[in-house]
Amino acid sequence: MQHFMDHYSELGVTPQAEPEVIRAAYRVLAQRYHPDRQTCVSQASEDKMVRLNRAYSVLSQADSRRAYDLSRLEPQAPFESLHRNVNALYQARRPVQPYLTTYDQRGRLHAYV
């Protein structure tokens, strides 16, 4: 059974997000969880970085993102959808880090965590 991972929620963006927003969110999270930036490297931060890299590799390319969006629309097996619902409830209980994204006068995107 393949475990379903939502790449958009992993990066903290919506499915309608522009490529620039996805890139900015990835860069902010990569700076936070990269093993070279950690004082004590834990398995959780390494796993998080692996998931971030996989999500960004899928969402950064237009063809793979389109295929991923189509696969999200396909119905899942009942057990997988139940597993995803349990994970969604668990994610809802965890505190969410707010992301503030703004544009400057030149139209450049800035993401703050």
PDB file of C-alpha atoms in Angstrom:
ATOM      1  CA  MET A   1       0.000   0.000   0.000  1.00  0.00           C
ATOM      2  CA  GLN A   2       1.361   3.392  -0.936  1.00  0.00           C
ATOM      3  CA  HIS A   3       1.234   6.112   1.685  1.00  0.00           C
ATOM      4  CA  PHE A   4      -0.417   9.310   0.459  1.00  0.00           C
ATOM      5  CA  MET A   5       1.545  12.483   1.100  1.00  0.00           C
ATOM      6  CA  ASP A   6       0.014  15.838   0.256  1.00  0.00           C
ATOM      7  CA  HIS A   7       2.852  17.881  -1.225  1.00  0.00           C
ATOM      8  CA  TYR A   8       0.947  21.148  -0.933  1.00  0.00           C
ATOM      9  CA  SER A   9       0.374  20.798   2.809  1.00  0.00           C
ATOM     10  CA  GLU A  10       3.980  19.676   3.255  1.00  0.00           C
ATOM     11  CA  LEU A  11       5.134  23.014   1.817  1.00  0.00           C
ATOM     12  CA  GLY A  12       2.310  24.963   3.462  1.00  0.00           C
ATOM     13  CA  VAL A  13       0.826  26.329   0.230  1.00  0.00           C
ATOM     14  CA  THR A  14      -2.523  25.993  -1.506  1.00  0.00           C
ATOM     15  CA  PRO A  15      -3.039  23.987  -4.712  1.00  0.00           C
ATOM     16  CA  GLN A  16      -3.640  27.275  -6.547  1.00  0.00           C
ATOM     17  CA  ALA A  17      -0.256  28.701  -5.508  1.00  0.00           C
ATOM     18  CA  GLU A  18       1.973  30.280  -8.118  1.00  0.00           C
ATOM     19  CA  PRO A  19       5.387  28.691  -8.813  1.00  0.00           C
ATOM     20  CA  GLU A  20       7.109  31.657  -7.146  1.00  0.00           C
ATOM     21  CA  VAL A  21       5.153  31.086  -3.926  1.00  0.00           C
ATOM     22  CA  ILE A  22       6.015  27.377  -3.952  1.00  0.00           C
ATOM     23  CA  ARG A  23       9.689  28.180  -4.456  1.00  0.00           C
ATOM     24  CA  ALA A  24       9.691  30.783  -1.661  1.00  0.00           C
ATOM     25  CA  ALA A  25       7.938  28.417   0.764  1.00  0.00           C
ATOM     26  CA  TYR A  26      10.429  25.662  -0.051  1.00  0.00           C
ATOM     27  CA  ARG A  27      13.414  27.949   0.486  1.00  0.00           C
ATOM     28  CA  VAL A  28      12.131  29.138   3.872  1.00  0.00           C
ATOM     29  CA  LEU A  29      11.406  25.616   5.082  1.00  0.00           C
ATOM     30  CA  ALA A  30      14.677  24.255   3.685  1.00  0.00           C
ATOM     31  CA  GLN A  31      16.614  26.876   5.597  1.00  0.00           C
ATOM     32  CA  ARG A  32      14.794  25.888   8.768  1.00  0.00           C
ATOM     33  CA  TYR A  33      15.091  22.090   8.483  1.00  0.00           C
ATOM     34  CA  HIS A  34      18.354  21.577   6.554  1.00  0.00           C
ATOM     35  CA  PRO A  35      20.711  19.308   8.531  1.00  0.00           C
ATOM     36  CA  ASP A  36      23.653  21.669   8.032  1.00  0.00           C
ATOM     37  CA  ARG A  37      21.715  24.461   9.751  1.00  0.00           C
ATOM     38  CA  GLN A  38      20.695  22.367  12.789  1.00  0.00           C
ATOM     39  CA  THR A  39      22.743  22.408  15.977  1.00  0.00           C
ATOM     40  CA  CYS A  40      21.696  18.849  16.829  1.00  0.00           C
ATOM     41  CA  VAL A  41      20.577  16.808  13.858  1.00  0.00           C
ATOM     42  CA  SER A  42      17.543  14.668  14.625  1.00  0.00           C
ATOM     43  CA  GLN A  43      15.880  11.989  12.575  1.00  0.00           C
ATOM     44  CA  ALA A  44      12.684  14.073  12.486  1.00  0.00           C
ATOM     45  CA  SER A  45      14.408  17.037  10.827  1.00  0.00           C
ATOM     46  CA  GLU A  46      16.108  14.735   8.311  1.00  0.00           C
ATOM     47  CA  ASP A  47      12.769  13.096   7.478  1.00  0.00           C
ATOM     48  CA  LYS A  48      11.146  16.509   7.128  1.00  0.00           C
ATOM     49  CA  MET A  49      13.881  17.626   4.733  1.00  0.00           C
ATOM     50  CA  VAL A  50      13.422  14.481   2.624  1.00  0.00           C
ATOM     51  CA  ARG A  51       9.675  15.148   2.412  1.00  0.00           C
ATOM     52  CA  LEU A  52      10.284  18.808   1.511  1.00  0.00           C
ATOM     53  CA  ASN A  53      12.704  17.859  -1.258  1.00  0.00           C
ATOM     54  CA  ARG A  54      10.276  15.324  -2.696  1.00  0.00           C
ATOM     55  CA  ALA A  55       7.350  17.760  -2.563  1.00  0.00           C
ATOM     56  CA  TYR A  56       9.358  20.521  -4.222  1.00  0.00           C
ATOM     57  CA  SER A  57      10.688  18.208  -6.929  1.00  0.00           C
ATOM     58  CA  VAL A  58       7.107  17.283  -7.856  1.00  0.00           C
ATOM     59  CA  LEU A  59       5.576  20.763  -7.609  1.00  0.00           C
ATOM     60  CA  SER A  60       8.402  22.717  -9.226  1.00  0.00           C
ATOM     61  CA  GLN A  61       7.998  21.068 -12.647  1.00  0.00           C
ATOM     62  CA  ALA A  62       4.820  21.857 -14.569  1.00  0.00           C
ATOM     63  CA  ASP A  63       4.334  18.371 -16.047  1.00  0.00           C
ATOM     64  CA  SER A  64       4.843  16.494 -12.799  1.00  0.00           C
ATOM     65  CA  ARG A  65       2.648  18.998 -10.945  1.00  0.00           C
ATOM     66  CA  ARG A  66      -0.160  18.522 -13.485  1.00  0.00           C
ATOM     67  CA  ALA A  67       0.114  14.724 -13.152  1.00  0.00           C
ATOM     68  CA  TYR A  68       0.122  15.020  -9.349  1.00  0.00           C
ATOM     69  CA  ASP A  69      -2.983  17.223  -9.402  1.00  0.00           C
ATOM     70  CA  LEU A  70      -4.780  14.668 -11.583  1.00  0.00           C
ATOM     71  CA  SER A  71      -3.781  11.835  -9.242  1.00  0.00           C
ATOM     72  CA  ARG A  72      -5.214  13.769  -6.287  1.00  0.00           C
ATOM     73  CA  LEU A  73      -8.609  13.796  -8.004  1.00  0.00           C
ATOM     74  CA  GLU A  74      -8.729   9.997  -8.400  1.00  0.00           C
ATOM     75  CA  PRO A  75     -10.694   8.175  -5.697  1.00  0.00           C
ATOM     76  CA  GLN A  76      -8.526   6.402  -3.146  1.00  0.00           C
ATOM     77  CA  ALA A  77      -9.134   2.992  -1.617  1.00  0.00           C
ATOM     78  CA  PRO A  78     -11.365   3.165   1.512  1.00  0.00           C
ATOM     79  CA  PHE A  79      -8.542   2.309   3.903  1.00  0.00           C
ATOM     80  CA  GLU A  80      -6.247   4.939   2.403  1.00  0.00           C
ATOM     81  CA  SER A  81      -8.925   7.621   2.608  1.00  0.00           C
ATOM     82  CA  LEU A  82      -9.584   6.655   6.240  1.00  0.00           C
ATOM     83  CA  HIS A  83      -5.851   6.850   6.943  1.00  0.00           C
ATOM     84  CA  ARG A  84      -5.713  10.266   5.274  1.00  0.00           C
ATOM     85  CA  ASN A  85      -8.692  11.480   7.344  1.00  0.00           C
ATOM     86  CA  VAL A  86      -7.001  10.378  10.565  1.00  0.00           C
ATOM     87  CA  ASN A  87      -3.828  12.172   9.494  1.00  0.00           C
ATOM     88  CA  ALA A  88      -5.865  15.281   8.651  1.00  0.00           C
ATOM     89  CA  LEU A  89      -7.357  15.261  12.153  1.00  0.00           C
ATOM     90  CA  TYR A  90      -3.906  14.868  13.668  1.00  0.00           C
ATOM     91  CA  GLN A  91      -2.563  17.716  11.514  1.00  0.00           C
ATOM     92  CA  ALA A  92      -5.478  19.936  12.556  1.00  0.00           C
ATOM     93  CA  ARG A  93      -4.575  19.522  16.217  1.00  0.00           C
ATOM     94  CA  ARG A  94      -0.927  20.495  15.734  1.00  0.00           C
ATOM     95  CA  PRO A  95      -0.075  24.195  16.003  1.00  0.00           C
ATOM     96  CA  VAL A  96       0.388  25.716  12.574  1.00  0.00           C
ATOM     97  CA  GLN A  97       3.271  28.042  11.809  1.00  0.00           C
ATOM     98  CA  PRO A  98       1.892  31.170  10.148  1.00  0.00           C
ATOM     99  CA  TYR A  99       3.419  32.124   6.816  1.00  0.00           C
ATOM    100  CA  LEU A 100       3.319  35.751   5.796  1.00  0.00           C
ATOM    101  CA  THR A 101       3.904  36.362   2.109  1.00  0.00           C
ATOM    102  CA  THR A 102       4.109  39.861   0.741  1.00  0.00           C
ATOM    103  CA  TYR A 103       5.221  41.583  -2.429  1.00  0.00           C
ATOM    104  CA  ASP A 104       7.507  44.595  -2.427  1.00  0.00           C
ATOM    105  CA  GLN A 105       7.226  47.602  -4.746  1.00  0.00           C
ATOM    106  CA  ARG A 106       9.068  45.794  -7.530  1.00  0.00           C
ATOM    107  CA  GLY A 107       6.709  42.845  -7.325  1.00  0.00           C
ATOM    108  CA  ARG A 108       9.208  40.462  -5.706  1.00  0.00           C
ATOM    109  CA  LEU A 109       7.816  37.850  -3.361  1.00  0.00           C
ATOM    110  CA  HIS A 110       8.918  37.752   0.281  1.00  0.00           C
ATOM    111  CA  ALA A 111       7.973  34.887   2.605  1.00  0.00           C
ATOM    112  CA  TYR A 112       8.329  35.245   6.351  1.00  0.00           C
ATOM    113  CA  VAL A 113       7.940  32.485   8.894  1.00  0.00           C
TER     114      VAL A 113
END
